[in-house]
Amino acid sequence: MKVMVTGGTGYIGAHVVRGLAEAKHEPIILDDLRASKRERAGSFPLEEVALEDTAGVVDVFARHRPEGVVHLAGSISVGESVRDPDLYWQNNLAAGSSLLLACALHPVKTFLFSSTAAVYGNTDLSPIPETAKLQPTAPYGSSKLAFERLLHRSAPSLGIRSAALRYFNAAGANPNWGVGEDHEPEEHLIPRVIASVVNDKPLHVFGDDYPTHDGTCERDYIHVTDLASAHVKVLEGQHLESGQSFNVGTGSGTSVMQVIDSVGRRLGRSPIVEISERRPGDPATLVADPSALSQQVGWTAQHSSIDEIVDSAVTWAQSRD
Ligand SMILES: NC(=O)c1ccc[n+]([C@@H]2O[C@H](COP(=O)([O-])OP(=O)(O)OC[C@H]3O[C@@H](n4cnc5c(N)ncnc54)[C@H](O)[C@@H]3O)[C@@H](O)[C@H]2O)c1
């Protein structure tokens, strides 16, 4: 299937593109490179267009006529969304509507959207099922939830089968694909721990008094290779009912200290840890109940033990030195 991948030169998008190609699909990247580099496209076709350029997006669809869309492009920082909410409503909700217009003019069959665990906000449920209350705490999660709803509500009249994938914590790198995580600025834990060790800089851990087994926050880390395979499975799951949102995670939590220990084992030394105040809005635990995706498309994570994730992230970081 010919698949338009927005944000396909980003961290997760670059993996999804390669996962699609390995499964014999034909990915085309739509990305204006605002948060990535051209090299990430590799040999895949790249349309350097901003989502905000509606005429440009429609023209790309007219030329390529994709059957599927995977929409990953967006702004991704919870903290930035609190400082600049307009950017998030513009990029994560309004800009996506040009894709729906392009789909109305040049029909596609399936549309997958990259959503996030942030749509749940603070919840006491663990693991979290898709039926949990949706109460995002920052414009990042609210803007993602708003696009999920816009997509699912527009899809029937456009003849599209829609699905939203709510990623938990994407991490790691595929060892065979030559791409990995390097956001600027980097806010994600695993690359920050690796950088602290390599650069001999202290690592700030926000709070060690949470109600978890070691007092630090627990998250559900999902290997990007597993994320890529989830996209392929959902795209190919023709029997799936349209308008569904699925958690993509493992069902088990790993604490900040467990991540630090794993990096320490892999590198043979650990960072100096400095405990800071809790960050407002950080839930103690965010762990997916991934059973819907497993039951409906037969997907389960295969590479997401914390040691496999950390090993792949370190290998990729070292390959860049
Ligand atoms: N990284 C995670 O752990 C995580 C977790 C949950 C959800 N997500 C979602 O997954 C998606 C990808 O995340 P990522 O970590 O790969 O981010 P990323 O910043 O590495 O990639 C985003 C890509 O989108 C492009 N882009 C952004 N806005 C654009 C626009 N208006 N027009 C054209 N291109 C644009 C950027 O240039 C970049 O290549 C995002 O939608 C994010 O919200 C990520």
PDB file of C-alpha atoms in Angstrom, residues 211-312:
ATOM      1  CA  PRO A 211       3.919   5.918  45.760  1.00  0.00           C
ATOM      2  CA  THR A 212       5.946   3.483  43.612  1.00  0.00           C
ATOM      3  CA  HIS A 213       8.262   0.669  44.694  1.00  0.00           C
ATOM      4  CA  ASP A 214      11.373   2.912  44.738  1.00  0.00           C
ATOM      5  CA  GLY A 215       9.710   6.340  44.956  1.00  0.00           C
ATOM      6  CA  THR A 216      10.477   7.428  41.376  1.00  0.00           C
ATOM      7  CA  CYS A 217       7.918   7.720  38.564  1.00  0.00           C
ATOM      8  CA  GLU A 218       7.043   4.623  36.539  1.00  0.00           C
ATOM      9  CA  ARG A 219       6.437   4.700  32.797  1.00  0.00           C
ATOM     10  CA  ASP A 220       5.666   2.129  30.111  1.00  0.00           C
ATOM     11  CA  TYR A 221       8.620   2.103  27.666  1.00  0.00           C
ATOM     12  CA  ILE A 222       7.893   0.792  24.201  1.00  0.00           C
ATOM     13  CA  HIS A 223      10.640   0.040  21.690  1.00  0.00           C
ATOM     14  CA  VAL A 224      10.258   2.060  18.462  1.00  0.00           C
ATOM     15  CA  THR A 225      10.591  -1.156  16.457  1.00  0.00           C
ATOM     16  CA  ASP A 226       7.493  -2.450  18.265  1.00  0.00           C
ATOM     17  CA  LEU A 227       5.737   0.867  17.618  1.00  0.00           C
ATOM     18  CA  ALA A 228       6.555   0.554  13.914  1.00  0.00           C
ATOM     19  CA  SER A 229       5.138  -2.975  13.784  1.00  0.00           C
ATOM     20  CA  ALA A 230       1.937  -1.811  15.541  1.00  0.00           C
ATOM     21  CA  HIS A 231       1.383   0.686  12.697  1.00  0.00           C
ATOM     22  CA  VAL A 232       1.879  -1.987  10.059  1.00  0.00           C
ATOM     23  CA  LYS A 233      -0.559  -4.362  11.809  1.00  0.00           C
ATOM     24  CA  VAL A 234      -3.285  -1.728  12.240  1.00  0.00           C
ATOM     25  CA  LEU A 235      -2.860  -0.500   8.663  1.00  0.00           C
ATOM     26  CA  GLU A 236      -3.222  -4.060   7.393  1.00  0.00           C
ATOM     27  CA  GLY A 237      -6.090  -4.952   9.768  1.00  0.00           C
ATOM     28  CA  GLN A 238      -8.809  -4.392   7.186  1.00  0.00           C
ATOM     29  CA  HIS A 239     -11.478  -5.962   9.435  1.00  0.00           C
ATOM     30  CA  LEU A 240     -10.918  -3.354  12.165  1.00  0.00           C
ATOM     31  CA  GLU A 241     -13.854  -1.163  13.020  1.00  0.00           C
ATOM     32  CA  SER A 242     -13.195   2.498  12.178  1.00  0.00           C
ATOM     33  CA  GLY A 243     -12.943   5.216  14.824  1.00  0.00           C
ATOM     34  CA  GLN A 244     -11.029   3.259  17.455  1.00  0.00           C
ATOM     35  CA  SER A 245      -8.209   4.477  19.686  1.00  0.00           C
ATOM     36  CA  PHE A 246      -5.649   1.932  20.890  1.00  0.00           C
ATOM     37  CA  ASN A 247      -3.005   2.023  23.607  1.00  0.00           C
ATOM     38  CA  VAL A 248       0.447   1.027  22.408  1.00  0.00           C
ATOM     39  CA  GLY A 249       2.503  -0.112  25.365  1.00  0.00           C
ATOM     40  CA  THR A 250       3.693  -3.234  27.155  1.00  0.00           C
ATOM     41  CA  GLY A 251       1.484  -3.366  30.242  1.00  0.00           C
ATOM     42  CA  SER A 252       4.393  -3.029  32.678  1.00  0.00           C
ATOM     43  CA  GLY A 253       6.043  -0.048  34.275  1.00  0.00           C
ATOM     44  CA  THR A 254       9.731   0.768  34.708  1.00  0.00           C
ATOM     45  CA  SER A 255      10.804   3.369  37.250  1.00  0.00           C
ATOM     46  CA  VAL A 256      13.281   6.182  36.614  1.00  0.00           C
ATOM     47  CA  MET A 257      15.784   4.434  38.910  1.00  0.00           C
ATOM     48  CA  GLN A 258      15.364   1.149  37.002  1.00  0.00           C
ATOM     49  CA  VAL A 259      16.155   2.985  33.744  1.00  0.00           C
ATOM     50  CA  ILE A 260      19.246   4.535  35.347  1.00  0.00           C
ATOM     51  CA  ASP A 261      20.358   1.111  36.613  1.00  0.00           C
ATOM     52  CA  SER A 262      19.898  -0.413  33.157  1.00  0.00           C
ATOM     53  CA  VAL A 263      22.018   2.319  31.517  1.00  0.00           C
ATOM     54  CA  GLY A 264      24.604   1.842  34.278  1.00  0.00           C
ATOM     55  CA  ARG A 265      24.837  -1.906  33.587  1.00  0.00           C
ATOM     56  CA  ARG A 266      25.145  -1.310  29.824  1.00  0.00           C
ATOM     57  CA  LEU A 267      27.808   1.422  30.074  1.00  0.00           C
ATOM     58  CA  GLY A 268      29.622   0.074  33.127  1.00  0.00           C
ATOM     59  CA  ARG A 269      29.097   3.329  35.052  1.00  0.00           C
ATOM     60  CA  SER A 270      26.129   5.302  36.314  1.00  0.00           C
ATOM     61  CA  PRO A 271      25.375   9.023  36.355  1.00  0.00           C
ATOM     62  CA  ILE A 272      25.509  11.161  39.469  1.00  0.00           C
ATOM     63  CA  VAL A 273      21.867  11.534  40.427  1.00  0.00           C
ATOM     64  CA  GLU A 274      20.519  14.740  41.950  1.00  0.00           C
ATOM     65  CA  ILE A 275      16.988  14.550  43.315  1.00  0.00           C
ATOM     66  CA  SER A 276      14.926  17.667  42.557  1.00  0.00           C
ATOM     67  CA  GLU A 277      11.375  18.651  43.451  1.00  0.00           C
ATOM     68  CA  ARG A 278       8.525  16.803  41.749  1.00  0.00           C
ATOM     69  CA  ARG A 279       7.442  18.416  38.452  1.00  0.00           C
ATOM     70  CA  PRO A 280       3.860  19.661  38.614  1.00  0.00           C
ATOM     71  CA  GLY A 281       1.504  17.371  36.692  1.00  0.00           C
ATOM     72  CA  ASP A 282       3.781  14.283  36.553  1.00  0.00           C
ATOM     73  CA  PRO A 283       1.630  11.249  37.420  1.00  0.00           C
ATOM     74  CA  ALA A 284       3.324   8.600  39.617  1.00  0.00           C
ATOM     75  CA  THR A 285       2.577   5.785  37.181  1.00  0.00           C
ATOM     76  CA  LEU A 286       1.538   5.656  33.516  1.00  0.00           C
ATOM     77  CA  VAL A 287       1.221   2.100  32.265  1.00  0.00           C
ATOM     78  CA  ALA A 288      -0.844   0.950  29.279  1.00  0.00           C
ATOM     79  CA  ASP A 289      -3.375  -1.811  29.163  1.00  0.00           C
ATOM     80  CA  PRO A 290      -2.479  -2.964  25.626  1.00  0.00           C
ATOM     81  CA  SER A 291      -4.993  -5.831  25.491  1.00  0.00           C
ATOM     82  CA  ALA A 292      -7.323  -4.214  22.900  1.00  0.00           C
ATOM     83  CA  LEU A 293      -4.549  -4.023  20.304  1.00  0.00           C
ATOM     84  CA  SER A 294      -3.424  -7.526  21.156  1.00  0.00           C
ATOM     85  CA  GLN A 295      -6.939  -9.003  20.880  1.00  0.00           C
ATOM     86  CA  GLN A 296      -8.015  -7.096  17.772  1.00  0.00           C
ATOM     87  CA  VAL A 297      -4.878  -7.181  15.610  1.00  0.00           C
ATOM     88  CA  GLY A 298      -2.679  -9.749  17.318  1.00  0.00           C
ATOM     89  CA  TRP A 299       0.065  -7.236  18.122  1.00  0.00           C
ATOM     90  CA  THR A 300       2.224  -7.511  21.232  1.00  0.00           C
ATOM     91  CA  ALA A 301       5.547  -5.883  22.023  1.00  0.00           C
ATOM     92  CA  GLN A 302       8.522  -8.116  21.163  1.00  0.00           C
ATOM     93  CA  HIS A 303      11.569  -5.924  21.870  1.00  0.00           C
ATOM     94  CA  SER A 304      10.518  -3.799  24.832  1.00  0.00           C
ATOM     95  CA  SER A 305      12.372  -5.172  27.862  1.00  0.00           C
ATOM     96  CA  ILE A 306      14.147  -2.190  29.394  1.00  0.00           C
ATOM     97  CA  ASP A 307      17.553  -3.783  28.811  1.00  0.00           C
ATOM     98  CA  GLU A 308      16.882  -4.342  25.087  1.00  0.00           C
ATOM     99  CA  ILE A 309      15.616  -0.773  24.711  1.00  0.00           C
ATOM    100  CA  VAL A 310      18.603   0.706  26.557  1.00  0.00           C
ATOM    101  CA  ASP A 311      21.084  -1.510  24.693  1.00  0.00           C
ATOM    102  CA  SER A 312      19.731  -0.295  21.339  1.00  0.00           C
TER     103      SER A 312
END
